[in-house]
């Protein structure tokens, strides 16, 4: 057993001697690898510092955006399965895809900012979902399209207010980046509503 241990030490020592030159290369590679987490940590620190300066509008916006995004995905999934009109079904699929992406971006911001987002929709949103779920056929399609027009009209206003008046720069940037998508959603929702009048 002593011979085995001694042999391992010899192999390790020889390997270390042979890698003397490559150790320098490995060290520089390690420092390059280290740069990414350091940059990430600096970004997170900046976000956390910004969170301490968040105003009430920022907090309200983040909470409303999280619940609204969850709601759009929830009713979008419902409509993707229940809609009878192809335009409404396509609208629902777009809502699920785009709002899931936006929800992930908001969660990423919240993680970096050490901000706790709501994990579920509120009671009014749950009731609105349940009321929609009780409908079927053309009535369902009209109700869903109407809901999307109403939701996106309200949501666009909230995102515009955040983009112009929020104090957290990362959250303002999120609002600005998401606005064109929401405006496109409103246009598509209006077209779907017109198609099922």
Coordinates of N, CA and C in Angstrom, one line a residue:
X1 N 0.8 -1.2 0.0 CA 0.0 0.0 0.0 C 0.9 1.3 0.0
X2 N 2.0 1.2 0.8 CA 2.9 2.3 0.8 C 3.5 2.6 -0.6
X3 N 3.7 1.5 -1.3 CA 4.3 1.6 -2.6 C 3.3 2.3 -3.6
X4 N 2.0 2.0 -3.4 CA 1.0 2.6 -4.2 C 0.9 4.1 -4.0
X5 N 0.9 4.5 -2.7 CA 0.8 5.9 -2.3 C 2.0 6.6 -2.9
X6 N 3.2 6.0 -2.7 CA 4.5 6.6 -3.2 C 4.4 6.8 -4.7
X7 N 3.9 5.8 -5.4 CA 3.8 5.8 -6.8 C 2.9 7.0 -7.3
X8 N 1.8 7.2 -6.6 CA 0.9 8.3 -6.9 C 1.5 9.6 -6.7
X9 N 2.3 9.7 -5.6 CA 3.0 11.0 -5.3 C 4.0 11.3 -6.4
X10 N 4.7 10.2 -6.8 CA 5.7 10.4 -7.9 C 5.0 10.9 -9.2
X11 N 3.9 10.3 -9.6 CA 3.2 10.6 -10.8 C 2.7 12.1 -10.7
X12 N 2.2 12.4 -9.5 CA 1.7 13.8 -9.3 C 2.8 14.8 -9.4
X13 N 4.0 14.5 -8.8 CA 5.1 15.4 -8.8 C 5.6 15.5 -10.2
X14 N 5.7 14.4 -11.0 CA 6.2 14.5 -12.4 C 5.2 15.3 -13.2
X15 N 3.9 15.1 -13.0 CA 2.9 15.8 -13.8 C 3.0 17.3 -13.5
X16 N 3.2 17.7 -12.2 CA 3.3 19.1 -11.8 C 4.5 19.7 -12.4
X17 N 5.7 19.0 -12.5 CA 6.9 19.5 -13.1 C 6.7 19.7 -14.6
X18 N 6.1 18.8 -15.2 CA 5.9 18.9 -16.7 C 4.9 20.1 -17.0
X19 N 4.0 20.4 -16.1 CA 3.0 21.4 -16.4 C 3.4 22.8 -15.9
X20 N 4.7 23.0 -15.5 CA 5.1 24.3 -15.0 C 4.8 25.4 -16.0
X21 N 5.1 25.2 -17.3 CA 4.8 26.2 -18.3 C 3.3 26.4 -18.5
X22 N 2.6 25.3 -18.5 CA 1.2 25.4 -18.8 C 0.4 25.9 -17.6
X23 N 1.0 25.9 -16.4 CA 0.4 26.4 -15.3 C 0.1 27.9 -15.5
X24 N 1.1 28.6 -16.1 CA 0.9 30.0 -16.4 C -0.3 30.2 -17.3
X25 N -0.4 29.4 -18.3 CA -1.5 29.5 -19.2 C -2.8 29.2 -18.5
X26 N -2.8 28.1 -17.7 CA -4.0 27.8 -16.9 C -4.4 28.9 -16.0
X27 N -3.5 29.6 -15.4 CA -3.8 30.7 -14.5 C -4.4 31.8 -15.2
X28 N -3.9 32.1 -16.4 CA -4.5 33.2 -17.2 C -5.9 32.8 -17.7
X29 N -6.1 31.5 -18.0 CA -7.4 31.0 -18.4 C -8.4 31.1 -17.2
X30 N -7.8 30.8 -16.0 CA -8.7 30.9 -14.8 C -9.1 32.4 -14.5
X31 N -8.1 33.3 -14.8 CA -8.5 34.7 -14.5 C -9.5 35.2 -15.5
X32 N -9.4 34.6 -16.7 CA -10.5 35.0 -17.7 C -11.8 34.4 -17.3
X33 N -11.8 33.2 -16.8 CA -13.0 32.6 -16.3 C -13.6 33.3 -15.1
X34 N -12.7 33.8 -14.3 CA -13.1 34.5 -13.1 C -13.7 35.9 -13.5
X35 N -13.4 36.5 -14.6 CA -13.9 37.8 -15.0 C -15.4 37.8 -15.1
X36 N -15.9 36.7 -15.7 CA -17.4 36.7 -15.9 C -18.2 36.7 -14.6
X37 N -17.8 35.8 -13.6 CA -18.6 36.0 -12.3 C -18.4 37.3 -11.7
X38 N -17.1 37.9 -11.8 CA -16.9 39.2 -11.2 C -17.8 40.2 -11.8
X39 N -17.9 40.2 -13.2 CA -18.7 41.2 -13.8 C -20.2 41.0 -13.4
X40 N -20.6 39.7 -13.3 CA -21.9 39.4 -12.9 C -22.2 39.9 -11.5
X41 N -21.2 39.7 -10.6 CA -21.4 40.1 -9.2 C -21.5 41.7 -9.2
X42 N -20.7 42.3 -10.0 CA -20.7 43.8 -10.0 C -22.1 44.3 -10.5
X43 N -22.6 43.6 -11.5 CA -24.0 44.0 -12.0 C -25.0 43.8 -10.9
X44 N -24.9 42.6 -10.2 CA -25.8 42.3 -9.1 C -25.7 43.4 -8.0
X45 N -24.5 43.8 -7.7 CA -24.3 44.8 -6.6 C -24.9 46.1 -7.0
X46 N -24.7 46.5 -8.3 CA -25.4 47.7 -8.8 C -26.9 47.6 -8.7
X47 N -27.4 46.4 -9.1 CA -28.9 46.3 -9.0 C -29.4 46.4 -7.5
X48 N -28.6 45.7 -6.6 CA -29.0 45.8 -5.2 C -29.0 47.2 -4.7
X49 N -27.9 47.9 -5.1 CA -27.8 49.3 -4.7 C -29.0 50.1 -5.2
X50 N -29.4 49.8 -6.5 CA -30.5 50.5 -7.1 C -31.8 50.2 -6.4
X51 N -31.9 48.9 -5.9 CA -33.2 48.5 -5.2 C -33.4 49.3 -3.9
X52 N -32.3 49.6 -3.2 CA -32.4 50.4 -2.0 C -33.0 51.7 -2.3
X53 N -32.8 52.2 -3.5 CA -33.4 53.5 -3.9 C -34.7 53.4 -4.7
X54 N -35.3 52.2 -4.7 CA -36.5 52.0 -5.4 C -37.6 52.9 -4.8
X55 N -38.5 53.5 -5.6 CA -39.6 54.2 -5.0 C -40.8 53.4 -5.0
X56 N -41.9 53.9 -4.5 CA -43.2 53.1 -4.4 C -43.7 52.7 -5.8
X57 N -43.5 53.6 -6.8 CA -43.9 53.3 -8.2 C -43.1 52.1 -8.7
X58 N -41.8 52.0 -8.4 CA -41.0 50.8 -8.9 C -41.6 49.5 -8.3
X59 N -41.8 49.6 -7.0 CA -42.3 48.4 -6.3 C -43.7 48.0 -6.8
X60 N -44.6 48.9 -7.0 CA -45.9 48.7 -7.5 C -45.9 48.1 -8.9
X61 N -45.0 48.8 -9.7 CA -44.9 48.3 -11.1 C -44.4 46.9 -11.2
X62 N -43.3 46.6 -10.4 CA -42.7 45.2 -10.5 C -43.8 44.2 -10.1
X63 N -44.6 44.5 -9.0 CA -45.6 43.5 -8.6 C -46.7 43.4 -9.6
X64 N -47.2 44.5 -10.1 CA -48.2 44.5 -11.1 C -47.8 43.8 -12.4
X65 N -46.5 44.1 -12.8 CA -46.0 43.4 -14.1 C -45.9 41.9 -13.9
X66 N -45.5 41.5 -12.7 CA -45.3 40.1 -12.4 C -46.7 39.4 -12.4
X67 N -47.7 39.9 -11.7 CA -49.0 39.3 -11.7 C -49.7 39.4 -13.1
X68 N -49.5 40.5 -13.8 CA -50.1 40.7 -15.1 C -49.5 39.7 -16.1
X69 N -48.1 39.5 -16.0 CA -47.5 38.5 -16.9 C -47.9 37.1 -16.6
X70 N -48.1 36.8 -15.3 CA -48.6 35.4 -15.0 C -50.0 35.2 -15.5
X71 N -50.8 36.3 -15.4 CA -52.2 36.2 -15.9 C -52.2 36.0 -17.4
X72 N -51.4 36.7 -18.1 CA -51.4 36.6 -19.6 C -51.0 35.1 -20.0
X73 N -50.1 34.6 -19.3 CA -49.6 33.2 -19.6 C -50.8 32.2 -19.3
X74 N -51.4 32.4 -18.1 CA -52.4 31.5 -17.6 C -53.6 31.5 -18.6
X75 N -54.1 32.7 -18.9 CA -55.3 32.8 -19.8 C -54.9 32.4 -21.3
X76 N -53.6 32.7 -21.6 CA -53.1 32.4 -22.9 C -53.1 30.9 -23.1
X77 N -52.7 30.1 -22.1 CA -52.7 28.7 -22.2 C -54.1 28.2 -22.3
X78 N -55.0 28.8 -21.5 CA -56.4 28.4 -21.6 C -57.0 28.6 -23.0
X79 N -56.7 29.8 -23.5 CA -57.2 30.1 -24.9 C -56.6 29.3 -26.0
X80 N -55.3 29.0 -25.8 CA -54.6 28.2 -26.8 C -55.3 26.8 -27.0
X81 N -55.9 26.3 -25.9 CA -56.6 25.0 -25.9 C -58.1 25.1 -26.2
X82 N -58.7 26.3 -25.9 CA -60.2 26.4 -26.0 C -60.7 27.2 -27.2
X83 N -59.8 28.1 -27.7 CA -60.3 29.0 -28.8 C -60.7 28.2 -30.0
X84 N -61.8 28.7 -30.7 CA -62.2 28.0 -31.9 C -61.8 28.8 -33.1
X85 N -61.6 30.1 -33.0 CA -61.1 30.9 -34.1 C -59.6 30.9 -34.2
X86 N -59.1 30.7 -35.4 CA -57.6 30.5 -35.6 C -56.9 31.8 -35.2
X87 N -57.4 33.0 -35.5 CA -56.7 34.2 -35.1 C -56.6 34.4 -33.6
X88 N -57.7 33.9 -32.9 CA -57.7 34.0 -31.4 C -56.7 33.0 -30.9
X89 N -56.7 31.8 -31.4 CA -55.7 30.8 -31.0 C -54.3 31.2 -31.2
X90 N -54.0 31.8 -32.4 CA -52.7 32.4 -32.7 C -52.3 33.5 -31.7
X91 N -53.2 34.3 -31.4 CA -53.0 35.4 -30.4 C -52.6 34.8 -29.1
X92 N -53.3 33.8 -28.6 CA -53.1 33.2 -27.3 C -51.7 32.5 -27.3
X93 N -51.3 31.9 -28.4 CA -50.0 31.3 -28.4 C -48.9 32.3 -28.4
X94 N -49.1 33.5 -29.0 CA -48.1 34.6 -29.0 C -48.0 35.1 -27.6
X95 N -49.2 35.3 -26.9 CA -49.2 35.8 -25.5 C -48.4 34.9 -24.6
X96 N -48.6 33.6 -24.7 CA -47.9 32.7 -23.8 C -46.4 32.8 -24.1
X97 N -46.0 32.8 -25.4 CA -44.5 32.8 -25.7 C -43.9 34.1 -25.2
X98 N -44.5 35.3 -25.6 CA -43.9 36.5 -25.3 C -43.9 36.9 -23.8
X99 N -45.0 36.6 -23.2 CA -45.1 36.9 -21.8 C -44.3 36.0 -20.9
X100 N -44.1 34.8 -21.3 CA -43.2 33.9 -20.6 C -41.8 34.4 -20.6
X101 N -41.4 34.9 -21.8 CA -40.1 35.5 -21.9 C -39.9 36.7 -21.1
X102 N -40.9 37.6 -21.1 CA -40.9 38.8 -20.3 C -40.9 38.5 -18.8
X103 N -41.7 37.5 -18.4 CA -41.7 37.0 -17.0 C -40.3 36.6 -16.6
X104 N -39.7 35.8 -17.4 CA -38.3 35.4 -17.1 C -37.3 36.5 -16.9
X105 N -37.5 37.5 -17.8 CA -36.6 38.7 -17.6 C -36.9 39.5 -16.4
X106 N -38.1 39.6 -16.0 CA -38.5 40.3 -14.7 C -38.0 39.5 -13.5
X107 N -38.1 38.2 -13.6 CA -37.6 37.3 -12.5 C -36.1 37.5 -12.4
X108 N -35.4 37.6 -13.5 CA -33.9 37.7 -13.5 C -33.6 39.1 -12.8
X109 N -34.3 40.1 -13.2 CA -34.1 41.4 -12.5 C -34.3 41.3 -11.0
X110 N -35.4 40.7 -10.6 CA -35.8 40.6 -9.2 C -34.7 39.8 -8.4
X111 N -34.2 38.8 -9.0 CA -33.1 38.0 -8.4 C -31.9 38.9 -8.1
X112 N -31.5 39.6 -9.2 CA -30.3 40.5 -9.1 C -30.6 41.7 -8.1
X113 N -31.8 42.1 -8.0 CA -32.2 43.2 -7.2 C -32.6 42.8 -5.8
X114 N -32.6 41.5 -5.5 CA -33.1 41.0 -4.2 C -34.5 41.5 -3.9
X115 N -35.3 41.5 -4.9 CA -36.7 41.9 -4.8 C -37.6 40.7 -4.9
X116 N -38.6 40.5 -4.0 CA -39.5 39.3 -4.0 C -40.7 39.7 -4.8
X117 N -40.9 39.0 -5.9 CA -42.1 39.2 -6.8 C -43.2 38.3 -6.3
X118 N -44.5 38.7 -6.5 CA -45.6 37.8 -6.2 C -45.4 36.5 -6.9
X119 N -45.9 35.4 -6.3 CA -45.8 34.1 -6.9 C -47.1 33.6 -7.6
X120 N -48.1 34.4 -7.4 CA -49.4 34.0 -8.0 C -50.2 35.3 -8.3
X121 N -51.2 35.1 -9.2 CA -52.1 36.2 -9.5 C -53.0 36.5 -8.3
X122 N -53.6 37.7 -8.3 CA -54.5 38.1 -7.2 C -55.9 37.5 -7.4
X123 N -56.7 37.7 -6.4 CA -58.1 37.2 -6.4 C -58.9 37.7 -7.6
X124 N -58.8 38.9 -7.9 CA -59.6 39.5 -9.0 C -59.1 38.8 -10.3
X125 N -57.8 38.6 -10.5 CA -57.3 38.0 -11.7 C -57.8 36.5 -11.8
X126 N -57.8 35.8 -10.6 CA -58.2 34.4 -10.6 C -59.7 34.3 -11.0
X127 N -60.5 35.3 -10.5 CA -61.9 35.3 -10.8 C -62.1 35.5 -12.3
X128 N -61.3 36.5 -12.9 CA -61.4 36.8 -14.3 C -61.1 35.5 -15.1
X129 N -60.0 34.8 -14.7 CA -59.6 33.5 -15.3 C -60.8 32.5 -15.3
X130 N -61.4 32.4 -14.1 CA -62.4 31.4 -13.9 C -63.7 31.7 -14.7
X131 N -64.0 33.0 -14.8 CA -65.1 33.5 -15.6 C -64.9 33.1 -17.1
X132 N -63.7 33.4 -17.5 CA -63.3 33.0 -18.9 C -63.4 31.5 -19.2
X133 N -62.9 30.8 -18.2 CA -62.9 29.3 -18.4 C -64.3 28.7 -18.5
X134 N -65.3 29.4 -17.9 CA -66.7 28.9 -17.9 C -67.3 29.1 -19.3
X135 N -66.7 29.9 -20.1 CA -67.2 30.1 -21.5 C -66.7 29.1 -22.5
X136 N -67.4 29.1 -23.6 CA -66.9 28.2 -24.7 C -67.3 28.7 -26.1
X137 N -66.7 28.2 -27.1 CA -67.1 28.5 -28.5 C -66.8 30.0 -28.8
X138 N -67.6 30.5 -29.6 CA -67.5 31.9 -30.1 C -67.5 32.9 -28.9
X139 N -68.3 32.6 -27.9 CA -68.4 33.4 -26.7 C -67.1 33.5 -26.0
X140 N -66.4 32.4 -25.9 CA -65.1 32.3 -25.3 C -64.1 33.2 -26.1
X141 N -64.1 33.0 -27.4 CA -63.2 33.8 -28.3 C -63.4 35.3 -28.1
X142 N -64.7 35.7 -28.1 CA -64.9 37.2 -28.0 C -64.5 37.6 -26.6
X143 N -64.7 36.9 -25.6 CA -64.4 37.3 -24.2 C -62.8 37.4 -24.1
X144 N -62.1 36.4 -24.6 CA -60.7 36.4 -24.5 C -60.1 37.6 -25.3
X145 N -60.6 37.8 -26.5 CA -60.1 38.9 -27.3 C -60.3 40.3 -26.7
X146 N -61.5 40.4 -26.1 CA -61.9 41.7 -25.4 C -60.9 41.8 -24.2
X147 N -60.7 40.7 -23.5 CA -59.8 40.8 -22.3 C -58.4 41.2 -22.7
X148 N -57.9 40.7 -23.8 CA -56.6 41.0 -24.2 C -56.5 42.5 -24.6
X149 N -57.5 43.0 -25.3 CA -57.5 44.5 -25.6 C -57.5 45.3 -24.4
X150 N -58.4 45.0 -23.4 CA -58.5 45.7 -22.2 C -57.2 45.6 -21.4
X151 N -56.7 44.4 -21.2 CA -55.4 44.2 -20.4 C -54.3 45.0 -21.0
X152 N -54.1 44.9 -22.3 CA -52.9 45.5 -22.9 C -53.0 47.0 -23.0
X153 N -54.2 47.6 -23.1 CA -54.4 49.0 -23.0 C -54.0 49.5 -21.7
X154 N -54.4 48.8 -20.6 CA -54.0 49.2 -19.2 C -52.5 49.0 -19.0
X155 N -52.0 47.9 -19.4 CA -50.6 47.5 -19.2 C -49.7 48.5 -19.9
X156 N -50.0 48.9 -21.1 CA -49.1 49.8 -21.9 C -49.0 51.1 -21.1
X157 N -50.1 51.6 -20.5 CA -50.0 52.8 -19.7 C -49.1 52.7 -18.5
X158 N -49.2 51.5 -17.8 CA -48.3 51.3 -16.7 C -46.8 51.2 -17.1
X159 N -46.6 50.6 -18.2 CA -45.2 50.4 -18.7 C -44.7 51.8 -19.2
X160 N -45.5 52.6 -19.8 CA -45.1 54.0 -20.2 C -44.7 54.8 -18.9
X161 N -45.6 54.7 -17.9 CA -45.3 55.5 -16.7 C -44.0 55.0 -16.0
X162 N -43.7 53.7 -16.0 CA -42.5 53.2 -15.4 C -41.3 53.7 -16.3
X163 N -41.4 53.6 -17.6 CA -40.3 54.0 -18.5 C -39.9 55.4 -18.3
X164 N -40.9 56.3 -18.0 CA -40.6 57.7 -17.9 C -40.4 58.2 -16.4
X165 N -41.0 57.5 -15.5 CA -40.9 58.0 -14.1 C -40.4 57.1 -13.0
X166 N -39.9 55.9 -13.4 CA -39.4 55.0 -12.4 C -38.0 55.5 -11.9
X167 N -37.6 55.0 -10.7 CA -36.3 55.4 -10.2 C -35.3 54.3 -10.4
X168 N -35.7 53.0 -10.6 CA -34.7 51.9 -10.7 C -34.4 51.8 -12.2
X169 N -33.1 52.1 -12.6 CA -32.8 52.1 -14.0 C -33.0 50.8 -14.7
X170 N -32.7 49.7 -14.0 CA -32.9 48.4 -14.7 C -34.4 48.1 -15.0
X171 N -35.2 48.5 -14.0 CA -36.7 48.3 -14.2 C -37.2 49.2 -15.3
X172 N -36.7 50.5 -15.3 CA -37.1 51.4 -16.4 C -36.7 50.8 -17.8
X173 N -35.5 50.2 -17.8 CA -35.0 49.6 -19.1 C -35.9 48.4 -19.5
X174 N -36.3 47.6 -18.5 CA -37.2 46.5 -18.8 C -38.5 47.0 -19.4
X175 N -39.1 48.1 -18.8 CA -40.3 48.7 -19.3 C -40.2 49.2 -20.7
X176 N -39.1 49.9 -21.0 CA -38.9 50.5 -22.3 C -38.7 49.3 -23.3
X177 N -38.0 48.3 -23.0 CA -37.7 47.2 -23.9 C -39.0 46.4 -24.2
X178 N -39.9 46.3 -23.2 CA -41.1 45.5 -23.4 C -42.2 46.2 -24.1
X179 N -42.2 47.5 -24.0 CA -43.3 48.3 -24.6 C -43.6 48.0 -26.0
X180 N -42.7 47.9 -26.9 CA -43.0 47.6 -28.3 C -43.8 46.3 -28.5
X181 N -43.4 45.3 -27.7 CA -44.0 44.0 -27.7 C -45.5 44.1 -27.3
X182 N -45.7 44.9 -26.2 CA -47.1 45.1 -25.7 C -47.9 45.8 -26.7
X183 N -47.3 46.8 -27.4 CA -48.1 47.6 -28.4 C -48.5 46.7 -29.6
X184 N -47.5 45.8 -29.9 CA -47.8 44.8 -31.0 C -49.0 43.8 -30.5
X185 N -48.9 43.4 -29.3 CA -50.0 42.6 -28.7 C -51.3 43.2 -28.8
X186 N -51.4 44.5 -28.4 CA -52.6 45.3 -28.5 C -53.2 45.3 -29.9
X187 N -52.3 45.6 -30.9 CA -52.7 45.6 -32.3 C -53.3 44.2 -32.7
X188 N -52.6 43.2 -32.3 CA -53.1 41.8 -32.7 C -54.4 41.5 -31.9
X189 N -54.5 41.9 -30.7 CA -55.7 41.6 -29.9 C -56.9 42.4 -30.6
X190 N -56.7 43.6 -31.0 CA -57.8 44.3 -31.7 C -58.2 43.6 -33.0
X191 N -57.2 43.1 -33.7 CA -57.5 42.4 -35.0 C -58.3 41.1 -34.7
X192 N -57.9 40.4 -33.6 CA -58.6 39.2 -33.2 C -60.0 39.5 -32.8
X193 N -60.2 40.6 -32.0 CA -61.5 41.0 -31.6 C -62.4 41.4 -32.8
X194 N -61.8 42.1 -33.7 CA -62.6 42.4 -34.9 C -63.0 41.1 -35.7
X195 N -62.1 40.1 -35.7 CA -62.4 38.9 -36.4 C -63.5 38.0 -35.8
X196 N -63.8 38.3 -34.5 CA -64.9 37.4 -33.8 C -66.1 38.2 -33.4
X197 N -66.2 39.5 -33.9 CA -67.4 40.3 -33.5 C -68.7 39.6 -33.8

